[in-house]
XYZ file of C-alpha atoms in Angstrom:
607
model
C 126.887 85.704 111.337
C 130.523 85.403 111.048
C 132.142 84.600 107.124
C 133.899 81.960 107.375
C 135.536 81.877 103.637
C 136.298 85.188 101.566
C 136.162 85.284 97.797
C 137.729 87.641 95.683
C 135.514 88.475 92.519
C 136.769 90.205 89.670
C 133.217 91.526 88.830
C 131.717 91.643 92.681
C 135.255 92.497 94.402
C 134.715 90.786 97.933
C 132.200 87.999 98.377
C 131.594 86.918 102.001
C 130.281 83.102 101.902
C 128.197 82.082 105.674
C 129.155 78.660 106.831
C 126.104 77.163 104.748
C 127.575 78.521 101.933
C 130.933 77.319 102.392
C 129.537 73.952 102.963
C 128.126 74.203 99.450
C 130.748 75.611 97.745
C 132.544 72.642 98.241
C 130.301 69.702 97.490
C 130.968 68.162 93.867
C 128.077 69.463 92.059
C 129.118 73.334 92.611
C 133.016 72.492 92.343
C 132.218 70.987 88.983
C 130.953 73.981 87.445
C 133.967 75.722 88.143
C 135.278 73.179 84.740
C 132.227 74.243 83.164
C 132.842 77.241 80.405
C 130.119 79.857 80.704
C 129.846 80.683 77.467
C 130.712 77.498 75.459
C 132.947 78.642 72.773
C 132.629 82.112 72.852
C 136.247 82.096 73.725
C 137.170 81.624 70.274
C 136.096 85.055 69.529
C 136.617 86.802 72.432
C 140.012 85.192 74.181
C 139.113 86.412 77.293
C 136.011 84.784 78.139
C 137.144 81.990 79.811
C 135.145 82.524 82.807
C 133.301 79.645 84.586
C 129.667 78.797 85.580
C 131.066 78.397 89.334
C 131.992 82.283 88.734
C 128.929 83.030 87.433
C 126.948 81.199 90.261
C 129.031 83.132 93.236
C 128.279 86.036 91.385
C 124.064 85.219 91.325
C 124.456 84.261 94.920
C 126.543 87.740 95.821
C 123.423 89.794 93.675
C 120.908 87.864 94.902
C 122.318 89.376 98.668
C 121.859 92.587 97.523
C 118.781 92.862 96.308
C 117.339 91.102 99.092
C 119.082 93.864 101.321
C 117.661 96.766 99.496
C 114.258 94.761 99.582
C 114.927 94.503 103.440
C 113.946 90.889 103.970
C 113.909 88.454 106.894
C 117.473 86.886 107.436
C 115.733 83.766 106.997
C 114.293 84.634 102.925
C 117.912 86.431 102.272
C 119.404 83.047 103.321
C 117.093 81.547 100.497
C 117.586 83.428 97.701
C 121.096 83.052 98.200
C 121.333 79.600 98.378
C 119.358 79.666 95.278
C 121.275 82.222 93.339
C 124.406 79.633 93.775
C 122.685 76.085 93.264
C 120.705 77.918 89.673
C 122.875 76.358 87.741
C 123.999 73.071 89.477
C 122.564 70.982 86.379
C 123.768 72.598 83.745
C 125.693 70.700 80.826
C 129.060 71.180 80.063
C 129.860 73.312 77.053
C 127.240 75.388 77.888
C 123.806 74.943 75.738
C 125.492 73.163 73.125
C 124.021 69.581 74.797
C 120.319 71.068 75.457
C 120.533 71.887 71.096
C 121.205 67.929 70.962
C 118.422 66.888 72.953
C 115.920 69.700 71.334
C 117.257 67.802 68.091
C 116.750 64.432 69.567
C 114.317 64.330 71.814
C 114.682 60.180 72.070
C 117.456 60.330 73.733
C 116.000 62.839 76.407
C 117.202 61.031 79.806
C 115.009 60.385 82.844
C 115.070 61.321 86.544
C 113.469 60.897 88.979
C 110.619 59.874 87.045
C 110.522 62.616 85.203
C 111.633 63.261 81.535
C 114.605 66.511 81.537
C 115.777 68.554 78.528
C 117.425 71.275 79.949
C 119.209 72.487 82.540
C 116.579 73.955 84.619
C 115.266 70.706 85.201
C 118.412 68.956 85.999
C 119.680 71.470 88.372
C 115.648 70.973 90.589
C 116.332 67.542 90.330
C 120.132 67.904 91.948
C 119.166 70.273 94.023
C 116.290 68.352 95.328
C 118.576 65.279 96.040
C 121.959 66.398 96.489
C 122.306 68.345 99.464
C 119.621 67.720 102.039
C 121.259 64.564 103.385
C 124.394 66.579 103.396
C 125.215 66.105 107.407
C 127.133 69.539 107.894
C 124.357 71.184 105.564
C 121.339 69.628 106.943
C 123.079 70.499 110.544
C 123.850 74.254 109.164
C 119.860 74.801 107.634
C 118.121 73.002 110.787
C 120.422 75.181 113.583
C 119.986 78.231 111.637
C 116.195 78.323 110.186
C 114.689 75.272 112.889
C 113.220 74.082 109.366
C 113.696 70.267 107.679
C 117.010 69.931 105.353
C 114.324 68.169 102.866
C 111.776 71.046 103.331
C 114.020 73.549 102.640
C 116.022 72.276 99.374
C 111.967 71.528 97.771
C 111.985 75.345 98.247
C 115.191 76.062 96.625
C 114.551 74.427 94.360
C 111.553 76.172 92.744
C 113.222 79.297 93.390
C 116.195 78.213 91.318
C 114.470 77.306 88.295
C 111.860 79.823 88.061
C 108.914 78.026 89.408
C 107.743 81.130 91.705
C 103.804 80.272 91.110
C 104.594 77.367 93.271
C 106.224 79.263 96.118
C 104.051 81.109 99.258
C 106.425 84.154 98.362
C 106.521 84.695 94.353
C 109.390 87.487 94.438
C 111.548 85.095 96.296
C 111.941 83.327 93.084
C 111.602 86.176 90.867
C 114.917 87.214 92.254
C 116.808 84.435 90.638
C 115.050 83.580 87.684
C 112.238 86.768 86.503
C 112.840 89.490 84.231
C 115.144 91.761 86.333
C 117.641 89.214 88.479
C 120.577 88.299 90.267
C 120.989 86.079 87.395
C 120.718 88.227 84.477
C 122.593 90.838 86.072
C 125.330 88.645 87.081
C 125.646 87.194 83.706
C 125.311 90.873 82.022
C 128.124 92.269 84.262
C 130.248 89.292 83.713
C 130.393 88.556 80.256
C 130.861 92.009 79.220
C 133.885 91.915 81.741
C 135.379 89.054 79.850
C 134.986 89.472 76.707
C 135.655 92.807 76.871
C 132.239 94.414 74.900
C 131.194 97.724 76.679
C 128.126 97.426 74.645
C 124.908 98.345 76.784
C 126.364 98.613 80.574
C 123.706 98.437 83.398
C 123.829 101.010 86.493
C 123.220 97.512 88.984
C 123.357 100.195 91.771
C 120.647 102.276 90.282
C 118.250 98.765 89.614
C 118.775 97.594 93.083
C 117.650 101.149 94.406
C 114.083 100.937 92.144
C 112.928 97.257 93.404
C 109.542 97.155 95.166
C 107.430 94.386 95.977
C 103.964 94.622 95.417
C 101.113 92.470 95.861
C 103.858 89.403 95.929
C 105.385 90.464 92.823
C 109.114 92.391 92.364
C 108.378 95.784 90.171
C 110.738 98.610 89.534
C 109.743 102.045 91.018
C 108.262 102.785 94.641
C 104.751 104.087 95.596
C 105.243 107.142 96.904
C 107.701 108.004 93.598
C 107.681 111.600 91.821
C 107.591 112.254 88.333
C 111.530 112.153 88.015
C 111.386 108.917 89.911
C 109.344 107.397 87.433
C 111.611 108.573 84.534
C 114.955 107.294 85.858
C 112.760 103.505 86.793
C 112.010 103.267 83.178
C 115.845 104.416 82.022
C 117.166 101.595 84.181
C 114.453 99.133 83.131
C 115.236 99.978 79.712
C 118.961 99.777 79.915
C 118.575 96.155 81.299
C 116.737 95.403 78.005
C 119.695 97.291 76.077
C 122.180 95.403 77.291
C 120.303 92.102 76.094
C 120.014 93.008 72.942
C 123.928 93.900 72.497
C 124.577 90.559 74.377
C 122.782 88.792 71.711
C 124.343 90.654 68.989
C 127.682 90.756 69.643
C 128.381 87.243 71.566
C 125.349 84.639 70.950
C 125.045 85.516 66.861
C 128.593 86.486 66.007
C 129.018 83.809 62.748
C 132.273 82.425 64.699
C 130.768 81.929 67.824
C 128.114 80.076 65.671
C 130.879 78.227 63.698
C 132.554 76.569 66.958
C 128.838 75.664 68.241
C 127.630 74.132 65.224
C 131.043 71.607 64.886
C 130.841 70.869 68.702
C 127.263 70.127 68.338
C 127.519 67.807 65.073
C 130.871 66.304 66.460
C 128.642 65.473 69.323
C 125.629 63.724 67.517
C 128.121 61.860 65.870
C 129.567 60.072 68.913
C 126.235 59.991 70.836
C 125.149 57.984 67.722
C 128.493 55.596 67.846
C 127.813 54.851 71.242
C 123.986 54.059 70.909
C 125.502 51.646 68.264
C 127.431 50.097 70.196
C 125.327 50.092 73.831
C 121.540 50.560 73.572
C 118.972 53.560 73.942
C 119.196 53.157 77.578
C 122.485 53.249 78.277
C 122.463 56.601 75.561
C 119.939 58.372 77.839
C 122.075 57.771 81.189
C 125.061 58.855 79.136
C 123.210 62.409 78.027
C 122.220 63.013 82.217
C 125.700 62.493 83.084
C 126.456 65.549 81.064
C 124.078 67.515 83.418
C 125.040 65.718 86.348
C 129.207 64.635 86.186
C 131.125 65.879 83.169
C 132.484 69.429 82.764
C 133.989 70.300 79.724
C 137.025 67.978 79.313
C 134.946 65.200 79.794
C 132.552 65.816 77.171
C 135.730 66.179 74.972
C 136.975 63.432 75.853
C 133.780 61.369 75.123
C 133.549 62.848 71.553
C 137.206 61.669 70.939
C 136.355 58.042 72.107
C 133.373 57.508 70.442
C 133.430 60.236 66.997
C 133.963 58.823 63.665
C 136.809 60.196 62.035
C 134.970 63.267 61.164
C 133.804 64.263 64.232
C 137.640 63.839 66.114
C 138.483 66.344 62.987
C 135.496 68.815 63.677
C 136.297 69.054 67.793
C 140.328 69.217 67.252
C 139.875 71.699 64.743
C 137.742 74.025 67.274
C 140.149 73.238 70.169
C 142.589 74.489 67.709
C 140.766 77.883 66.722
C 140.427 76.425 62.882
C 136.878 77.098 62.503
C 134.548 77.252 59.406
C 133.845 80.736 57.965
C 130.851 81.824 57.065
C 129.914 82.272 53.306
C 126.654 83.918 53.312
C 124.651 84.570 56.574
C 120.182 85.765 56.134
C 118.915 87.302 58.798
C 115.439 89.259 59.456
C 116.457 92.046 56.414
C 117.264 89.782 54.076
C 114.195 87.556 54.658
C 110.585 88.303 53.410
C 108.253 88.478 55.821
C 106.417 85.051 55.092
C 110.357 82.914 55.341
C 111.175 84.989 58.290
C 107.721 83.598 59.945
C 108.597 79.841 58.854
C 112.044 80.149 60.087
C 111.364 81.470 63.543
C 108.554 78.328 64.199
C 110.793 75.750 62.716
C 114.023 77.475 64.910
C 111.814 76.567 67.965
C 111.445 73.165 66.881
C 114.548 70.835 67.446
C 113.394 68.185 65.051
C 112.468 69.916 62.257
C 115.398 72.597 62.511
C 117.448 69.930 62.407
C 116.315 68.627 59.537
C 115.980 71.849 57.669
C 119.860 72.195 58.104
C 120.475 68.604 57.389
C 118.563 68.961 54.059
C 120.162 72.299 53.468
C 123.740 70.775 53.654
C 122.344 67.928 51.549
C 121.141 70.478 48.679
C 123.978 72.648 48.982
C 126.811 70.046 48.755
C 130.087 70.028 51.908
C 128.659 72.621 54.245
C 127.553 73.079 57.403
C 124.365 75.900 58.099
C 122.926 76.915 61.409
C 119.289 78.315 62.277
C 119.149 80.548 65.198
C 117.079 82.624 66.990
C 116.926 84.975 70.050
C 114.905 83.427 73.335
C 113.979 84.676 76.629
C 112.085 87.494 75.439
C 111.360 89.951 78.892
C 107.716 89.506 79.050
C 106.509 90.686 82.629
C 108.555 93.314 84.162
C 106.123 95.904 86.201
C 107.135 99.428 86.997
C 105.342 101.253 89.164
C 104.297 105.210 87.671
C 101.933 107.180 89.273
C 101.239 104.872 92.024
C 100.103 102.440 90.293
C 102.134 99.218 88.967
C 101.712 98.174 84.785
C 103.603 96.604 82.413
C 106.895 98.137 81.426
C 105.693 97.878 77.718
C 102.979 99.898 78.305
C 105.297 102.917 79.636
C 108.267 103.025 77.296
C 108.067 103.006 73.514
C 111.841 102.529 73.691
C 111.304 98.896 75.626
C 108.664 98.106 73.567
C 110.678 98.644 70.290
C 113.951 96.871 72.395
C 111.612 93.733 72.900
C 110.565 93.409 69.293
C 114.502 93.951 68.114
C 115.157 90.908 70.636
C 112.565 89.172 69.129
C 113.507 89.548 65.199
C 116.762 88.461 65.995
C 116.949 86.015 63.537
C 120.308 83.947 62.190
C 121.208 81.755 59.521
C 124.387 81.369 58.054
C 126.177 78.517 56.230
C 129.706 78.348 56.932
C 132.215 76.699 54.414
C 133.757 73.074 54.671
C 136.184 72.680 57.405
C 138.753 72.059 54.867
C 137.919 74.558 52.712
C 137.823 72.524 49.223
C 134.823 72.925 47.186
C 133.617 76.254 48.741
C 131.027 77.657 46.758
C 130.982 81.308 45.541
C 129.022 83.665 48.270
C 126.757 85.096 45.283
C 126.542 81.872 43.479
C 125.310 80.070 47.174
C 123.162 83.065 47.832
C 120.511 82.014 45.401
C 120.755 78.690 45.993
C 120.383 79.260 49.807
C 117.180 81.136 49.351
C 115.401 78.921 46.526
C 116.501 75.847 48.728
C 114.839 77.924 51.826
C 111.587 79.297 50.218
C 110.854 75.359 49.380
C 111.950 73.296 52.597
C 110.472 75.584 54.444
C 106.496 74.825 53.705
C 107.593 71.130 53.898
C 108.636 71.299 57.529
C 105.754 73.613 58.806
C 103.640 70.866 57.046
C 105.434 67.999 59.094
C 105.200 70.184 62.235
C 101.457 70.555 62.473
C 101.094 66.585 61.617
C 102.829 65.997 65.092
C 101.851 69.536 66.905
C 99.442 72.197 66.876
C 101.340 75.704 66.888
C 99.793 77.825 69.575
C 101.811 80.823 67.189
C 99.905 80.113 63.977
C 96.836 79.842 66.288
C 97.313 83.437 66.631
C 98.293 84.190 63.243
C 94.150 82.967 62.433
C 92.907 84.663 65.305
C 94.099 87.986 63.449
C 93.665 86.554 60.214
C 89.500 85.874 60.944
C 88.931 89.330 62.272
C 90.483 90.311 59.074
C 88.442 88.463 57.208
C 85.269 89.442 58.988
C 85.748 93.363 58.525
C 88.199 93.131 55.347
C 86.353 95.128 52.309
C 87.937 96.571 49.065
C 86.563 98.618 46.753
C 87.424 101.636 44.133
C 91.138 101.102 44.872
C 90.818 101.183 48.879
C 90.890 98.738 50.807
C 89.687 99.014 54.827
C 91.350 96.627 57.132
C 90.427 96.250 61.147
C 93.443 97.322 63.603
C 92.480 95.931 67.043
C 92.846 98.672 69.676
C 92.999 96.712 73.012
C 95.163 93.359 73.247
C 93.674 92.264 76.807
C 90.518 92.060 74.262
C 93.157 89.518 72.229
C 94.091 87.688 75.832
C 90.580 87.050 76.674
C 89.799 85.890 73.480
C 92.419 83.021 73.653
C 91.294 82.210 76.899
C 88.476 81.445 75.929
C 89.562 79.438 72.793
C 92.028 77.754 75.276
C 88.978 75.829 77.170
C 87.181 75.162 73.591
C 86.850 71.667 72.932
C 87.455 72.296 69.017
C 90.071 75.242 69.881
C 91.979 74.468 72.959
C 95.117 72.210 70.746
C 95.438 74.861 68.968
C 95.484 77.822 71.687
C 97.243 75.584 74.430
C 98.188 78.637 76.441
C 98.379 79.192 80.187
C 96.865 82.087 82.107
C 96.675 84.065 85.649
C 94.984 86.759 86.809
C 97.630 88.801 88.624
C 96.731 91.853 86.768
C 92.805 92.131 87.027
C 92.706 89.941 83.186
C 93.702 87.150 82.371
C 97.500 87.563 80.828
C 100.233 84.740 79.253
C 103.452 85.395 79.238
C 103.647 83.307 75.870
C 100.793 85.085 74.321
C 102.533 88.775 74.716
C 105.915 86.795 73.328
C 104.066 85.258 70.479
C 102.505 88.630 69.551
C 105.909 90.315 69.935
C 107.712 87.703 67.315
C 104.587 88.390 64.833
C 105.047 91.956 65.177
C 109.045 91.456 64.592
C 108.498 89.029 61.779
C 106.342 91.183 59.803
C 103.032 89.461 59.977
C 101.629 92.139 61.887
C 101.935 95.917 62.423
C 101.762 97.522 65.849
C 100.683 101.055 66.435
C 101.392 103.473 69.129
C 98.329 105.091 70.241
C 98.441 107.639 73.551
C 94.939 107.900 76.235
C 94.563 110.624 78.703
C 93.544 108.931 82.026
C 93.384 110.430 85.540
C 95.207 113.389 84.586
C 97.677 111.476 82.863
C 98.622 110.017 79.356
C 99.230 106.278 78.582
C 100.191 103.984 75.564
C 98.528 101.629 74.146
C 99.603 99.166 70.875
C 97.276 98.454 68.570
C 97.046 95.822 65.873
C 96.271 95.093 62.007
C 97.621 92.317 59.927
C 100.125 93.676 57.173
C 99.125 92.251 53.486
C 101.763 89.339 53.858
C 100.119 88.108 57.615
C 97.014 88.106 55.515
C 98.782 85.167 52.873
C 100.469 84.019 56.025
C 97.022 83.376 57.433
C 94.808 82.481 54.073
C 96.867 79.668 54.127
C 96.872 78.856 58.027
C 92.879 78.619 57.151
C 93.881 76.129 54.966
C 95.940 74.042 56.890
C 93.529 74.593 60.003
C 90.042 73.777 57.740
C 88.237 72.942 60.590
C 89.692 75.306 63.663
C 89.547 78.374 60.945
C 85.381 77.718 60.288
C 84.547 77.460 64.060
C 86.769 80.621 64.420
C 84.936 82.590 62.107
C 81.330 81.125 64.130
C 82.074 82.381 66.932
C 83.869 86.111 66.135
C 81.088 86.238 63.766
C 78.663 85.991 66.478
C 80.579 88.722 68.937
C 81.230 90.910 65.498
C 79.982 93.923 67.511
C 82.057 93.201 70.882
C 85.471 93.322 68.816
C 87.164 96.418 69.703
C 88.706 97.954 66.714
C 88.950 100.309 64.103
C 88.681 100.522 60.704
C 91.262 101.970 58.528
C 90.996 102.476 55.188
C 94.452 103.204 53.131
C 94.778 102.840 49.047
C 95.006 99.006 48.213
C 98.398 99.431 46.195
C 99.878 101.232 49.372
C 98.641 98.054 51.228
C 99.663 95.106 49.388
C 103.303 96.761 48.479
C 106.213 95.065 51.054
């Protein structure tokens, strides 16, 4: 096919668009992004990352290419997965995910499309790309003359690829591609942000990943069959060096205190005038407002809505960050300066909009004229497969480094309270230190109470799972104490399961399951198990197995002395879901795989 448009990437060098892409390119919902900052604020820190979303999506569409080259697919799935490499981010907000914080913070004013209920981007940019482009003339012309397959047809498909649904799709690793552990998107963003803001922290050999991908049994994997031994070392150096340069990207850009600073006065400046404007309209003309920031605005129109409808306040908050005058920070916790038990609280109640919110708000209340910001890291890696000695397995499973990389991404851990924007009345740093972590240690109990009277927490359901096998085996005596450490976590997969489709249990373990690896396997249950490990609430060993000539890892498990407090009073809060726990691991006592070691109790119960 002959380019009709050339585009000349600062990352990519030379990106050839096709006619359909062209076509695209130049419909409203991709020119918008192009107005759309991809990293929010970051810019405040680093000046030169001023680089756009439409960037950012040529760049997807440009990797997407070549790893469908080096996978050798049909013209007709290459044309796919680039489509859906540029149209990934078609419904994403302006400012970044400073508008997805509001609606995690106030869900009531979550908008509706199509019938359905969005909060983030992913969902807005199915539901454009579902209705956007199909009655396109030139486009529907372009995709029927090129593939013979229906405009409407087509777009359905692009749009589970672009949002990660690849369950959905006859082809899994189509969408895997764009939105899976190792893809065009990730790599694009990777490359680009380290290019613009200048950090050199944790670069990725992109050559060297696009030369390892496989597909097997439907699935992308790193590695290739017929592999040797040196193969197999440089897949897992590449895999790992993807999962390096996530954890410096989270380090150095997401929880820098400033980049922090600018998000937390653009979000509150924001809240502000959304409220103003409910005031003065009504709660549905607040929810159309919120999709049009998904939908319409880019970045100078969500400015220019905070400015029309912000108090006094918030017009000071947003010209203040549009003029670089942000709030410092005066102290800042993160996962070292935490116990174990607050780290645990502070991760749940992170991943809860409401309640984060109003742990800040109460915070800032205690505290006096502040402003303080919870954050953690997300998007954990959770099912990249490498393929070693024929045979495909988890990534985990093969590299200690990874392993310890995925629990450093998990522990990542923020929160910082940054001064008044003013600066009059700062408190003293050691004076608010104290203050900060009494006023923590008692909110925090609160809100994990007020969670669990509107949710279950699948997490805490885990937390007693470990915590009754603890109980069952636990014994102490002349100054020892022996403790189980479960040696096989598929055992800990099945077992939530199977608590999953119990009537008394299932609220509580509301996980989902496959069977692409021969047991049944969540991503959220190896996440969950990561964060417990990173939090402290349980220890993971490294244990090595000799099999078929070779030797494997395995992690094994026991609760550390503060999971068991954690979970004494989980089996409080949980009366009910803790007694039928104990039943039924009671009754398969002998079935648990573990073993017990016994350690002196002082040695135990010391942090």
């Amino acid at each position: 096919m002959v380019s009709s448009r050339a585009i000349h990437d600062p990352v990519h060098k030379t990106i050839l668009l096709t006619p359909l892409q062209k076509e695209l390119v130049e419909t409203p919902q991709v020119q918008r992004l192009r107005s759309i900052q991809q990293l929010g604020l970051v810019d405040i820190v680093y000046p030169g990352a001023k680089h756009s979303r439409f960037e950012h999506s040529l760049g997807t569409m440009h990797m997407a290419s070549l790893m469908a080259d080096a996978l050798s697919l049909p013209q007709e799935d290459k044309m796919k997965v680039e489509v859906a490499g540029l149209l990934h981010d078609v419904g994403h907000s302006a400012y970044s995910h400073a508008v997805e914080d509001v609606l995690k913070r106030n869900p009531d004013i979550k908008p509706q499309y199509g019938g359905i209920i969005r909060e983030n981007h992913e969902a807005f940019s199915e539901y454009v790309i579902r209705n956007c482009f199909a009655n396109n003339g030139n486009i529907a012309r372009i995709v029927e003359e090129e593939l013979g397959q229906d405009s409407v047809d087509f777009f359905d498909q692009i749009a589970l690829m672009a949002t990660g649904k690849s369950s959905f799709l006859e082809k899994p690793y189509l969408g895997q591609l764009i939105s899976g552990d190792i893809d065009a998107d990730r790599i694009d963003f990777l490359l680009r942000d380290s290019y613009h803001t200048g950090i050199s922290l944790g670069l990725i050999d992109v050559d060297q990943i696009i030369q390892n991908l496989s597909i097997r049994n439907g699935n992308i994997v790193l590695g290739k069959k017929d592999g040797c031994s040196y193969d197999e070392d440089m897949t897992l150096t590449v895999a790992e060096s993807m999962l390096i340069a996530r954890a410096h990207h989270y380090n150095a850009i997401v929880h820098h205190p400033h980049t922090q600073s600018a998000r937390i006065m653009l979000l509150r400046s924001l809240e502000n005038a959304l409220a103003i404007f409910g005031e003065k309209k009504d709660a549905e003309s607040v929810n159309k407002q919120v999709g049009l920031f998904f939908t319409e605005y880019n970045d100078a129109d969500l400015l220019y809505f905070i400015k029309t409808y912000g108090n006094d306040q918030a017009q000071h908050l947003i010209s203040s960050v549009l003029a670089g005058n942000i709030c410092d920070p005066i102290v800042r916790f993160n996962q070292k300066t935490l116990n174990p038990a607050t780290r645990m609280a502070l991760s749940t109640i992170a991943r809860h909009g409401v309640a984060k919110k109003m742990f800040e708000e109460q915070l800032e209340k205690r505290i006096g004229d502040v402003f303080a910001d919870l954050s953690v890291a997300s998007g954990v890696p959770r099912s990249t497969r490498v393929v070693v000695n024929g045979e495909d397995s988890f990534f985990y499973d093969e590299s200690a480094l990874a392993n310890g990389l995925v629990r450093a991404i998990s522990r990542q851990l923020s929160l910082v309270v940054f001064s008044p924007i003013d600066g009059v009345g700062c408190p003293e740093a050691a004076q608010l230190k104290d203050v900060v972590g009494h006023t923590v240690d008692t909110l925090s109990p609160q809100l994990l109470r007020f969670i669990r009277q509107e949710n279950y927490l699948p997490i805490e359901g885990l937390i007693l799972l470990f915590y009754t096998v603890n109980s069952i085996f636990w014994k102490e005596e002349d100054g020892f104490v022996s403790i189980p450490r479960l040696r096989n976590i598929t055992w800990i997969y099945r077992m939530v399961q199977r608590f999953s489709e119990d009537v008394s249990l299932r609220n509580l373990f509301d996980y989902e399951f496959h069977w692409d690896y021969g047991f049944p396997y969540s991503n959220r249950v190896f996440e969950n198990i990561q964060l417990l490990v990173a939090m402290g609430i349980v220890d993971e060993d490294l244990r090595y197995y000799e099999k078929n000539n070779r030797f494997h890892q395995r992690y094994e498990y026991v609760l550390t002395m503060h999971g068991v407090k954690y979970g004494k009073q989980l089996s409080e809060a949980y009366g009910p879901e803790f007694r039928e726990l104990t039943k039924i691991l009671r009754q398969d006592k002998h079935s648990i795989p573990r073993d017990i070691v016994t350690i002196p109790a002082r040695r135990y119960q010391q942090p």
